[in-house]
Amino acid sequence: MGEYSASELWSIVVMQGFSGLSLFSVLLLMALGLAIIFGQMGVINMAHGEFMAIGAYTTVMLSKVAVEYGFGNLYFLPAIAVSFAMAFLTGYLVEIGLIRYLYKRPLDTLLATWGLSLIMQQTFRSTFGAKEVSAELPPWMMGSFKPTETVDIPINGVFVMGLTAFVCLGVFLFLFRARWGLQARATTQNRVMAGAVGINTKKVDRVTFALGCGIAGLAGAAFTTIASTGPTTGSLYIVDSFMVVVFGGAASLMGTVVSAFGIAQAQSILQFFITSSMGKVATLLVIVTILMIRPEGLFAAKVRR
Amino acid sequence: MIKAIFQKMLGGKSGMAGLLILAAIIFLVLPLGLDLFRLNLVGKYLTYAFVAVSLVLLWGYGGILSLGQGIFFGLGGYCMAMFLKLEASDPVSTKIQTTPGIPDFMDWNQLTALPWFWEPFHSLTFTIIAILLVPTLFAFLIGSAMFKRRVGGVYFAIITQVVALILTILIVGQQGYIGGVNGITDLKTLRGWDIRSDSAKYILYFINGTLLVGVILLSRVILGSKFGLLMLAMRDKEERVRFSGYDVANFKIFMFCLAAMISAIGGAMFTLQVGFMSPSFVGIVPSIEMVIFAAVGGRMSLIGAVYGALLVNYGKTAFSESYPELWLFLMGGLFIAVVMFFPNGLAGIYEKYGKKRVAGKEYTGSGPVMPSRTLPDPKLVPVGDAVSPPTKGMGISKQSVH
């Protein structure tokens, strides 16, 4: 690193750190949905990436419509809501049609949802074409802040971070302050007992799964602001998101936040100094090594085994 | 003693019949009925069958779902490919390169000397040992790190998947050292024997088939032994086996290593038959497809795995030639259908409907019994188990089997 001066190095760290924060936001939104589904029901949703793609495609389509009719700078916030709704609805139907039969077979949910993801990918390809599409960003989201000469912070990145923070807060309130969250947590802890005290655990499962999918849809909407969307976009993120969930400790949402932050920052900063693929390899290797030492993840619930 | 082993290998009347039918199909029906191009294609499918068989051992009987069998398939294949590549790049045929005598892709990437880890692959003996041992040692490393820490189930599946991803990125990134995304191509001869000639293709097909039948026999011996029974016991009630004084981790490590070795043999045969090796057979997607071969064939049936590999790959070739967009729908539908309706795959369907008609009576052989019949009624399994840490719950043990 001898060729960089101290101030250049500082700008690099700030900018890579910031791009890491954008990656962190998308990863966290993806992983949050996964963690809710996995932690709550033990379901491995390999189609989670495709739910994200649903959100992304919805946003892209809405942007096309909005630009057509001249609402170019207004559509984005409603699009986020519609993306959530679309993914939520699809998730709800998938739970009814597929997932509810597989609750006691976690490894089989993995295979079945992988099949589902193939079908969804092909559906995207047949409907929207194999080419990547991108949304028209509303004008207020373009451009960047320039706090110093060498540092350049894009507004869309800031927006995505804001959205993530908002969603996290929402999920937190929903799970820990709302009545529904109480029921969901009770079901997680002791399904039989929860059923015995009159909680409709099946309904809770259904809503939880759909909620996880809906958050993936939100991730998709956020994703459109920083990259373009293709049929296989979701599958690019799925392994990373699973690593985030497993690394953080499956049952701990706090762990998910911390590990998404760590993984995104490590990847983003390493990518600058070694090649992008080697940065990823290094990050994953470190995670796998740590997981071998601490299989339950960083923030495991303390259970005597 | 020898007689007992022999009996287990053949697996009683019904097991023997199944094996004979498979052997007849591999060695008689297919070679006589198909032209060389198609036969070579079937040979390629049969190399996947090695992986499918290894997954039956590991997943069906051991309850360990590895989503990274492509790693071992690839390691075996790459070891073979490195040997063949060195033979194909002798100084005479590569004299137009800046540095003659090294593989062409190294030359394109401005390497001027053979990397150290390629050197030993000049020797065929070393190569064969490497094909068998490199994947096994790798599996031992992963396996002992994970199973000793009691990582299992879902976590194991995800971690093996990540290892597959890491390996693919590494291979793709190292264009100069290992051929990058194109893989190792243009393989010509094995010790001077042209592997692209028609006669070689026939011979390789038969070697491949023989090895596959051998692997099935070996697996039957293992499953029929006390070890096999312990694997089953471990799959269904790991804690009880542990409390009975067995070191569960060691058994699992052994099984994982064995499965890795079997997959690697398949990979090496793949390289020989197809003439190249590339990272597209190593990563996450091929690894999951391999699991599907085993699932379609029947996760409890060694022979079923072979049919599963043949059938799915045949379908893939046939459909992706004519209806490429239909194929993914079909493949996805197949995944879902198998998991939801036929958890024991083709073998399960045969068990349920075909067997009585074919054999005339229930199976009474001394070979590996379909153990799933003794599983408890799924309704009796405590519901709370569904949310217990996935490290312990192996989904497969709780399914209903008819």
XYZ file of C-alpha atoms in Angstrom:
707
model
C 0.000 0.000 0.000
C 3.045 2.210 -0.209
C 1.827 4.002 -3.314
C -1.084 5.701 -1.562
C -0.655 8.773 0.568
C -2.351 8.928 3.941
C -5.223 11.134 2.783
C -5.796 9.017 -0.349
C -5.866 5.926 1.803
C -8.379 7.590 4.054
C -10.643 8.456 1.099
C -10.378 4.882 -0.162
C -11.366 3.552 3.210
C -14.297 5.948 3.408
C -15.551 5.238 -0.106
C -15.058 1.482 0.047
C -16.568 1.564 3.479
C -19.546 3.365 2.054
C -19.963 0.965 -0.847
C -19.704 -1.731 1.790
C -22.593 -0.050 3.559
C -24.746 -0.259 0.418
C -23.872 -3.935 0.064
C -24.609 -4.310 3.757
C -28.047 -2.806 3.273
C -29.072 -5.169 0.488
C -27.519 -8.185 2.231
C -29.229 -7.284 5.462
C -32.642 -6.911 3.839
C -32.169 -10.288 2.145
C -30.839 -11.950 5.262
C -33.474 -10.451 7.530
C -36.231 -12.226 5.617
C -34.230 -15.437 5.528
C -33.445 -15.243 9.224
C -37.087 -14.783 10.121
C -38.102 -17.774 8.008
C -35.166 -19.957 9.044
C -35.138 -18.980 12.682
C -38.889 -19.235 13.045
C -39.666 -22.328 11.071
C -36.405 -24.025 10.186
C -37.262 -23.684 6.519
C -34.352 -23.187 4.138
C -35.767 -20.977 1.450
C -33.489 -21.302 -1.554
C -36.018 -19.347 -3.611
C -35.504 -16.308 -1.422
C -33.395 -14.653 -4.107
C -36.254 -15.015 -6.545
C -38.594 -13.264 -4.132
C -36.097 -10.457 -4.179
C -36.233 -10.541 -7.965
C -40.036 -10.264 -7.783
C -39.604 -7.014 -5.889
C -36.957 -5.794 -8.293
C -39.013 -6.582 -11.384
C -42.074 -4.980 -9.849
C -40.143 -1.784 -9.238
C -38.693 -1.820 -12.735
C -42.108 -2.331 -14.312
C -43.651 0.418 -12.213
C -40.839 2.757 -13.175
C -41.519 2.047 -16.851
C -45.205 2.801 -16.384
C -44.478 5.886 -14.297
C -42.054 7.339 -16.830
C -44.587 6.672 -19.584
C -47.239 8.718 -17.830
C -44.892 11.358 -16.488
C -44.758 10.440 -12.806
C -41.030 9.736 -13.045
C -40.049 11.309 -9.747
C -42.986 10.181 -7.648
C -43.267 6.497 -8.239
C -40.482 5.118 -6.099
C -42.038 5.136 -2.650
C -45.296 3.491 -3.801
C -43.200 1.025 -5.808
C -41.516 -0.099 -2.605
C -44.885 -0.816 -1.053
C -46.129 -2.670 -4.128
C -42.925 -4.726 -4.270
C -43.443 -5.751 -0.697
C -47.066 -6.632 -1.396
C -46.254 -8.705 -4.478
C -43.543 -10.704 -2.745
C -45.705 -11.081 0.359
C -48.601 -12.418 -1.697
C -46.429 -14.848 -3.654
C -44.858 -16.037 -0.431
C -48.276 -16.548 1.083
C -49.380 -18.689 -1.850
C -46.122 -20.650 -1.861
C -46.575 -21.414 1.817
C -50.057 -22.756 1.169
C -49.048 -24.748 -1.872
C -45.668 -26.099 -0.869
C -43.949 -25.147 2.335
C -46.578 -26.199 4.843
C -46.182 -29.842 3.827
C -42.473 -29.789 4.531
C -42.128 -28.224 7.967
C -40.649 -31.298 9.563
C -38.148 -31.917 6.809
C -35.721 -28.981 6.698
C -33.367 -30.554 4.164
C -36.264 -31.279 1.869
C -37.453 -27.697 1.991
C -34.027 -26.851 0.649
C -34.493 -29.077 -2.397
C -38.108 -28.159 -3.022
C -37.460 -24.435 -2.814
C -34.481 -24.862 -5.111
C -36.900 -26.376 -7.609
C -39.211 -23.471 -7.015
C -36.378 -21.052 -7.673
C -35.655 -22.717 -11.028
C -39.292 -22.363 -12.029
C -39.394 -18.739 -10.928
C -36.171 -17.912 -12.760
C -37.531 -19.379 -15.952
C -40.779 -17.507 -15.450
C -38.855 -14.249 -15.192
C -36.888 -15.149 -18.290
C -40.021 -15.960 -20.283
C -41.880 -12.886 -19.078
C -39.236 -10.190 -18.965
C -36.588 -11.596 -21.283
C -33.098 -12.823 -20.515
C -31.573 -9.364 -20.661
C -30.980 -7.320 -17.554
C -33.360 -4.431 -17.068
C -32.978 -1.427 -14.832
C -35.355 1.053 -13.319
C -35.444 4.721 -14.235
C -34.211 6.356 -11.083
C -36.236 9.378 -9.988
C -34.161 12.521 -10.448
C -33.922 13.267 -6.746
C -32.095 10.020 -6.197
C -29.283 10.681 -8.611
C -26.106 12.592 -7.899
C -23.868 12.520 -4.906
C -22.568 14.381 -1.867
C -19.014 15.582 -1.889
C -17.918 16.192 1.692
C -14.231 16.537 0.674
C -12.251 16.688 -2.572
C -11.702 12.962 -2.909
C -14.736 11.488 -1.205
C -17.893 10.985 -3.233
C -21.035 9.572 -1.683
C -23.941 8.642 -3.989
C -27.436 9.605 -2.857
C -29.055 6.319 -3.905
C -26.718 4.507 -1.521
C -27.812 6.771 1.313
C -31.429 6.150 0.377
C -30.987 2.381 0.439
C -29.388 2.637 3.865
C -32.266 4.732 5.096
C -34.750 2.227 3.746
C -32.900 -0.620 5.446
C -32.869 1.167 8.759
C -36.587 1.851 8.403
C -37.375 -1.792 7.578
C -35.243 -3.055 10.462
C -37.078 -0.761 12.815
C -40.393 -1.966 11.404
C -39.475 -5.618 11.821
C -38.276 -4.942 15.333
C -41.514 -3.206 16.286
C -43.569 -5.896 14.623
C -41.768 -8.730 16.372
C -41.227 -7.221 19.794
C -43.996 -4.684 20.246
C -46.972 -5.959 18.266
C -49.296 -8.678 19.435
C -48.593 -10.688 16.324
C -44.865 -10.703 17.094
C -45.580 -12.070 20.524
C -47.516 -14.930 18.958
C -44.768 -15.550 16.436
C -42.091 -15.673 19.114
C -44.195 -17.942 21.254
C -44.627 -20.295 18.320
C -40.886 -20.340 17.732
C -40.128 -21.188 21.293
C -42.689 -23.854 21.895
C -45.053 -24.688 19.115
C -47.181 -27.170 21.038
C -47.634 -24.903 24.009
C -48.387 -21.936 21.768
C -51.073 -23.972 20.073
C -52.445 -25.033 23.428
C -52.955 -21.468 24.599
C -54.968 -20.706 21.520
C -52.471 -19.287 19.049
C -53.262 -20.343 15.517
C -49.736 -21.578 14.783
C -50.525 -22.450 11.192
C -51.628 -18.936 10.503
C -48.585 -17.570 12.296
C -46.339 -19.736 10.119
C -48.063 -18.561 6.989
C -47.774 -14.895 7.844
C -44.186 -15.294 9.002
C -43.150 -16.959 5.779
C -44.970 -14.370 3.703
C -43.427 -11.584 5.762
C -39.943 -12.950 5.153
C -40.669 -13.084 1.438
C -42.123 -9.586 1.519
C -38.919 -8.248 3.073
C -37.021 -9.947 0.263
C -39.270 -8.021 -2.111
C -38.253 -4.815 -0.328
C -34.636 -5.828 -0.797
C -35.410 -6.179 -4.499
C -36.879 -2.697 -4.672
C -33.803 -1.315 -2.936
C -31.588 -3.347 -5.217
C -32.905 -1.632 -8.350
C -31.381 1.657 -7.231
C -27.841 0.319 -7.268
C -27.796 -2.370 -9.994
C -29.776 -3.820 -12.875
C -32.049 -6.825 -12.570
C -31.928 -10.092 -14.495
C -33.548 -13.502 -14.140
C -30.619 -14.861 -12.127
C -30.048 -11.777 -9.966
C -31.530 -13.466 -6.924
C -29.326 -16.518 -7.098
C -26.228 -14.312 -6.953
C -27.145 -13.185 -3.472
C -28.636 -16.310 -1.988
C -25.441 -17.992 -0.784
C -24.117 -14.768 0.659
C -27.386 -14.195 2.483
C -27.309 -17.674 3.922
C -23.785 -17.095 5.111
C -24.952 -13.943 6.819
C -27.751 -15.790 8.596
C -25.653 -18.772 9.625
C -22.689 -16.646 10.620
C -24.802 -14.402 12.766
C -26.561 -17.258 14.490
C -29.821 -18.424 12.997
C -32.151 -17.410 15.780
C -30.684 -13.987 16.466
C -31.753 -10.994 14.429
C -29.074 -8.898 16.117
C -26.507 -11.435 14.957
C -27.825 -11.092 11.421
C -27.283 -7.344 11.491
C -23.762 -7.625 12.862
C -22.671 -10.380 10.517
C -24.165 -8.655 7.455
C -22.158 -5.588 8.422
C -18.942 -7.533 8.924
C -19.245 -9.570 5.740
C -20.168 -6.614 3.565
C -17.368 -4.443 4.922
C -14.782 -7.191 4.641
C -15.743 -7.928 1.045
C -15.898 -4.324 0.016
C -12.593 -3.275 1.525
C -10.720 -6.417 0.483
C -12.033 -6.031 -3.049
C -10.100 -2.843 -3.412
C -6.740 -4.183 -2.347
C -6.861 -7.641 -3.909
C -8.988 -8.692 -6.868
C -12.725 -8.798 -6.415
C -12.982 -12.588 -6.593
C -10.070 -13.137 -4.225
C -11.611 -10.666 -1.799
C -14.727 -12.760 -1.774
C -12.777 -15.989 -1.373
C -10.846 -14.539 1.538
C -14.021 -13.351 3.236
C -15.818 -16.665 2.782
C -12.780 -18.621 3.959
C -12.595 -16.595 7.138
C -16.313 -17.117 7.752
C -16.121 -20.866 7.165
C -13.142 -21.088 9.493
C -14.928 -19.154 12.204
C -18.021 -21.294 11.726
C -15.943 -24.411 12.220
C -14.809 -23.052 15.558
C -18.194 -21.613 16.495
C -20.789 -23.665 14.633
C -23.744 -21.861 16.156
C -22.665 -18.539 14.760
C -21.633 -15.356 16.471
C -24.755 -14.674 18.481
C -25.983 -18.112 19.380
C -28.692 -18.628 21.902
C -26.995 -20.286 24.839
C -28.168 -23.868 24.874
C -26.433 -26.655 26.729
C -25.701 -29.524 24.371
C -16.893 -65.002 6.273
C -16.186 -64.594 2.595
C -19.484 -66.202 1.786
C -21.289 -63.750 4.046
C -19.614 -60.776 2.407
C -20.439 -62.167 -0.985
C -24.075 -62.523 -0.020
C -24.244 -58.960 1.160
C -22.706 -57.788 -2.095
C -25.351 -59.471 -4.158
C -28.064 -58.533 -1.717
C -30.240 -61.627 -1.808
C -32.512 -62.662 -4.622
C -34.103 -59.328 -5.318
C -30.866 -57.380 -4.888
C -29.098 -59.705 -7.283
C -31.876 -59.372 -9.834
C -31.635 -55.605 -9.665
C -27.892 -55.697 -10.113
C -28.094 -58.125 -13.023
C -30.660 -55.968 -14.775
C -28.483 -52.903 -14.271
C -25.394 -54.734 -15.537
C -27.302 -56.023 -18.547
C -28.464 -52.510 -19.360
C -24.998 -51.004 -18.970
C -23.006 -53.698 -20.701
C -25.412 -55.117 -23.286
C -28.505 -53.082 -24.049
C -26.920 -49.635 -24.248
C -23.749 -50.546 -26.205
C -25.761 -52.586 -28.691
C -28.635 -50.163 -29.009
C -26.873 -46.805 -29.245
C -24.429 -45.278 -31.681
C -21.058 -44.212 -30.386
C -22.009 -40.573 -29.856
C -25.016 -41.467 -27.716
C -23.101 -44.154 -25.889
C -20.419 -41.669 -24.975
C -23.172 -39.407 -23.689
C -24.516 -42.228 -21.542
C -20.971 -42.807 -20.327
C -20.919 -39.191 -19.211
C -24.198 -39.677 -17.347
C -22.779 -42.776 -15.688
C -19.898 -40.743 -14.300
C -22.520 -38.620 -12.544
C -24.016 -41.841 -11.241
C -20.876 -42.270 -9.112
C -21.771 -39.069 -7.336
C -25.392 -40.115 -7.036
C -24.341 -43.414 -5.458
C -22.070 -41.572 -3.053
C -24.982 -39.355 -2.098
C -27.195 -42.365 -1.414
C -24.556 -43.540 1.055
C -24.064 -40.149 2.583
C -27.534 -38.647 2.481
C -29.952 -41.560 2.295
C -28.182 -43.806 4.739
C -26.088 -41.330 6.677
C -28.542 -38.460 6.823
C -25.746 -36.046 5.908
C -26.761 -33.852 3.005
C -23.699 -32.562 1.234
C -24.405 -29.851 -1.279
C -20.785 -29.863 -2.286
C -20.242 -33.214 -3.956
C -19.281 -31.283 -7.070
C -16.127 -30.316 -5.144
C -14.944 -33.889 -5.070
C -16.147 -34.718 -8.553
C -14.195 -31.701 -9.698
C -11.061 -32.468 -7.675
C -10.924 -35.978 -9.129
C -11.593 -34.656 -12.593
C -8.996 -31.905 -12.309
C -6.295 -34.322 -11.089
C -6.913 -36.483 -14.144
C -7.077 -33.477 -16.430
C -3.764 -32.122 -15.151
C -2.014 -35.355 -16.012
C -3.574 -35.517 -19.464
C -2.867 -31.845 -20.092
C 0.803 -32.256 -19.276
C 0.959 -35.167 -21.664
C -0.778 -33.132 -24.346
C 1.625 -30.227 -23.928
C 4.959 -31.884 -24.593
C 7.634 -29.541 -25.950
C 7.196 -30.748 -29.542
C 3.491 -30.076 -29.934
C 3.678 -26.777 -28.057
C 6.768 -25.418 -29.786
C 4.960 -22.364 -31.155
C 4.463 -21.124 -27.572
C 6.780 -18.629 -25.944
C 7.600 -21.286 -23.391
C 7.215 -24.727 -24.951
C 6.323 -27.631 -22.705
C 3.779 -25.942 -20.464
C -0.010 -26.057 -20.968
C -1.268 -23.534 -23.487
C -3.403 -21.520 -21.072
C -0.335 -20.878 -18.907
C 1.477 -19.586 -21.920
C -1.422 -17.250 -22.747
C -1.238 -15.929 -19.226
C 2.486 -15.174 -19.426
C 3.616 -17.940 -17.131
C 7.106 -19.063 -17.982
C 7.471 -22.125 -15.797
C 5.263 -24.952 -14.649
C 3.826 -24.173 -11.183
C 5.154 -26.469 -8.471
C 1.880 -28.253 -7.863
C 1.725 -29.362 -11.483
C 5.143 -31.071 -11.392
C 4.121 -34.376 -9.764
C 1.322 -34.835 -12.275
C 3.897 -35.966 -14.836
C 3.571 -39.362 -13.199
C 0.505 -41.518 -13.816
C 0.968 -43.395 -10.558
C 0.981 -40.133 -8.627
C -2.065 -38.976 -10.549
C -4.073 -42.074 -9.669
C -3.090 -41.770 -6.035
C -3.970 -38.088 -6.133
C -7.384 -38.791 -7.666
C -8.143 -41.095 -4.790
C -6.451 -39.224 -1.967
C -6.685 -35.493 -2.618
C -10.503 -35.387 -2.432
C -10.494 -37.804 0.473
C -8.037 -35.723 2.456
C -10.003 -32.609 1.665
C -13.163 -34.336 2.829
C -11.355 -35.470 5.959
C -10.364 -31.897 6.682
C -13.877 -30.511 6.228
C -15.500 -33.519 7.854
C -13.373 -33.588 10.966
C -13.677 -29.856 11.464
C -17.454 -30.053 11.190
C -18.496 -33.370 12.671
C -16.175 -33.131 15.655
C -17.919 -29.876 16.480
C -21.270 -31.577 15.889
C -22.194 -29.441 12.947
C -24.770 -31.259 10.925
C -27.946 -31.081 8.954
C -28.757 -27.773 7.429
C -25.578 -26.078 8.594
C -23.449 -28.775 7.050
C -25.351 -28.451 3.779
C -24.881 -24.687 3.670
C -21.205 -24.851 4.575
C -20.418 -27.475 1.932
C -22.234 -25.249 -0.506
C -20.041 -22.329 0.437
C -16.927 -24.465 0.085
C -18.083 -25.366 -3.422
C -18.542 -21.674 -4.136
C -15.085 -20.837 -2.794
C -13.492 -23.528 -4.925
C -15.291 -22.365 -8.059
C -14.254 -18.756 -7.523
C -10.685 -19.890 -6.921
C -10.580 -21.954 -10.098
C -12.223 -19.255 -12.194
C -9.907 -16.621 -10.736
C -6.716 -18.558 -11.382
C -6.748 -18.408 -15.150
C -3.015 -18.946 -15.473
C -2.585 -21.752 -12.993
C -5.600 -23.944 -13.544
C -7.297 -22.832 -16.739
C -9.864 -20.454 -15.329
C -13.431 -20.494 -16.521
C -12.619 -22.496 -19.662
C -11.248 -25.340 -17.607
C -8.603 -27.712 -18.859
C -9.345 -28.576 -22.458
C -7.758 -30.285 -25.457
C -6.894 -33.506 -23.702
C -5.619 -36.025 -26.201
C -3.768 -39.055 -24.976
C -3.307 -41.224 -21.917
C 0.202 -42.655 -21.970
C 0.185 -42.392 -25.736
C -3.272 -43.976 -26.069
C -5.567 -41.692 -28.017
C -8.625 -41.209 -25.787
C -10.546 -39.523 -28.589
C -10.560 -42.545 -30.889
C -13.685 -44.664 -31.294
C -12.165 -47.770 -29.772
C -10.952 -45.783 -26.755
C -14.439 -44.432 -26.232
C -15.849 -47.944 -26.153
C -13.144 -49.173 -23.812
C -13.527 -46.200 -21.481
C -17.280 -46.719 -21.396
C -16.829 -50.303 -20.281
C -14.171 -49.406 -17.703
C -16.537 -46.780 -16.394
C -19.422 -49.249 -16.149
C -17.265 -51.824 -14.434
C -16.014 -49.310 -11.885
C -19.575 -48.210 -11.227
C -20.789 -51.744 -10.599
C -17.736 -52.257 -8.389
C -18.597 -49.160 -6.383
C -22.152 -50.396 -5.932
C -20.922 -53.776 -4.720
C -18.522 -52.135 -2.298
C -21.260 -49.859 -1.007
C -23.509 -52.838 -0.448
C -20.865 -54.560 1.614
C -20.450 -51.449 3.717
C -24.167 -50.915 4.164
C -24.710 -54.559 5.024
C -22.044 -54.512 7.715
C -22.400 -53.434 11.295
C -21.100 -50.070 10.207
C -24.028 -49.652 7.843
C -26.495 -50.417 10.590
C -24.799 -47.895 12.830
C -25.051 -45.279 10.120
C -28.780 -45.830 9.971
C -29.097 -45.729 13.716
C -27.153 -42.504 13.743
C -29.312 -40.995 11.060
C -32.459 -41.682 13.032
C -31.335 -41.197 16.636
C -27.879 -39.766 16.760
C -27.941 -39.091 20.499
C -28.735 -42.686 21.364
C -25.845 -43.986 19.305
C -23.558 -41.476 20.959
C -24.754 -42.489 24.409
C -24.174 -46.124 23.520
C -20.493 -45.287 23.407
C -19.834 -44.864 19.714
C -17.878 -41.933 18.377
C -20.477 -40.633 15.990
C -18.138 -38.064 14.446
C -15.642 -40.666 13.293
C -18.304 -42.674 11.515
C -19.565 -39.609 9.754
C -16.072 -38.541 8.748
C -15.429 -41.970 7.313
C -18.667 -41.863 5.340
C -17.941 -38.385 4.053
C -14.432 -39.404 2.949
C -15.738 -42.524 1.253
C -18.389 -40.545 -0.597
C -15.741 -38.036 -1.645
C -13.530 -40.784 -3.027
C -16.383 -42.345 -4.987
C -17.328 -38.961 -6.436
C -13.712 -38.332 -7.386
C -13.511 -41.590 -9.315
C -16.559 -40.430 -11.236
C -14.870 -37.095 -11.900
C -11.708 -38.723 -13.201
C -13.716 -40.974 -15.507
C -15.667 -37.938 -16.657
C -12.468 -36.206 -17.717
C -11.294 -39.282 -19.592
C -14.572 -39.763 -21.419
C -15.449 -36.217 -22.216
C -11.947 -34.911 -22.785
C -12.070 -31.805 -20.636
C -12.810 -30.537 -17.160
C -14.170 -27.148 -16.209
C -15.383 -25.274 -13.135
C -18.961 -25.633 -14.359
C -18.972 -29.140 -12.857
C -17.752 -28.020 -9.457
C -20.008 -25.277 -8.190
C -23.308 -24.994 -6.393
C -25.662 -25.659 -9.268
C -24.076 -28.925 -10.457
C -23.757 -30.062 -6.854
C -27.458 -29.592 -6.235
C -28.299 -31.277 -9.509
C -26.290 -34.263 -8.351
C -28.408 -34.439 -5.218
C -31.442 -34.494 -7.459
C -30.096 -37.488 -9.388
C -29.977 -39.367 -6.113
C -33.381 -38.064 -5.023
C -35.080 -39.013 -8.279
C -33.550 -42.456 -8.266
C -34.399 -42.925 -4.623
C -32.237 -41.749 -1.794
C -32.239 -45.199 -0.228
C -31.353 -47.158 -3.324
C -27.847 -47.529 -4.768
C -29.118 -48.898 -8.045
C -31.911 -46.372 -8.179
C -29.286 -43.622 -8.047
C -27.817 -44.878 -11.314
C -31.211 -44.810 -12.988
C -31.852 -41.394 -11.512
C -28.639 -40.032 -12.998
C -29.395 -41.599 -16.376
C -32.992 -40.453 -16.465
C -32.525 -36.866 -15.338
C -29.567 -36.330 -17.623
C -31.320 -37.941 -20.541
C -34.291 -35.687 -19.924
C -32.004 -32.693 -19.676
C -30.295 -33.479 -22.967
C -33.503 -34.326 -24.779
C -35.447 -31.327 -23.544
C -32.730 -28.739 -23.637
C -32.095 -29.630 -27.269
C -35.659 -29.023 -28.343
C -37.338 -26.907 -25.640
C -34.635 -25.135 -23.673
C -37.079 -22.916 -21.835
C -39.299 -25.837 -20.892
C -36.440 -27.695 -19.283
C -36.042 -25.454 -16.263
C -39.761 -25.679 -15.564
C -39.598 -29.437 -15.785
C -36.487 -29.683 -13.663
C -38.005 -27.431 -11.024
C -41.238 -29.350 -11.101
C -39.309 -32.587 -10.754
C -37.520 -31.302 -7.646
C -40.790 -30.352 -6.043
C -42.663 -33.464 -7.104
C -39.961 -35.821 -5.874
C -39.657 -34.098 -2.537
C -43.381 -33.826 -1.956
C -44.843 -36.957 -3.470
C -42.039 -39.485 -3.950
C -39.560 -38.959 -1.151
C -38.040 -42.307 -2.032
C -37.841 -41.616 -5.733
C -38.074 -44.214 -8.450
C -36.982 -46.935 -6.073
C -39.813 -45.956 -3.748
C -42.350 -46.154 -6.557
C -40.971 -49.547 -7.492
C -41.155 -50.680 -3.876
C -44.735 -49.613 -3.678
C -46.196 -50.787 -6.955
C -43.759 -52.843 -8.994
C -42.087 -55.153 -6.588
C -44.858 -57.588 -5.825
C -45.544 -58.074 -9.470
C -41.903 -58.624 -10.360
C -40.590 -60.713 -7.502
C -43.855 -62.308 -6.533
C -43.255 -61.955 -2.823
C -41.855 -59.651 -0.213
C -38.133 -59.122 -0.048
C -36.509 -61.449 2.457
C -32.869 -61.221 1.435
C -30.059 -60.623 3.873
C -28.816 -57.549 2.049
C -29.406 -53.971 3.101
C -33.024 -53.778 4.057
C -35.117 -50.783 3.167
C -34.830 -49.411 6.655
C -37.381 -46.697 6.269
C -40.091 -49.265 6.834
C -39.221 -49.379 10.492
C -39.474 -45.656 11.016
C -42.023 -44.471 13.509
C -45.262 -43.016 12.378
C -44.517 -39.349 11.616
C -47.529 -38.315 13.633
C -45.929 -39.712 16.747
C -42.799 -37.614 16.389
C -43.014 -34.757 18.872
C -44.003 -31.644 17.016
C -41.567 -29.548 19.010
C -38.740 -31.242 17.139
C -39.545 -29.188 14.107
C -38.005 -26.132 15.668
C -35.163 -27.789 17.540
C -31.690 -26.757 16.388
C -31.227 -28.113 12.867
C -27.827 -29.464 13.913
C -29.648 -32.412 15.322
C -32.826 -32.852 13.314
C -32.206 -34.663 10.062
C -35.298 -33.974 8.068
C -35.263 -37.270 6.325
C -35.813 -39.321 9.416
C -39.154 -37.805 10.025
C -40.786 -38.278 6.707
C -43.541 -40.729 6.130
C -42.731 -43.681 3.959
C -45.227 -46.177 2.747
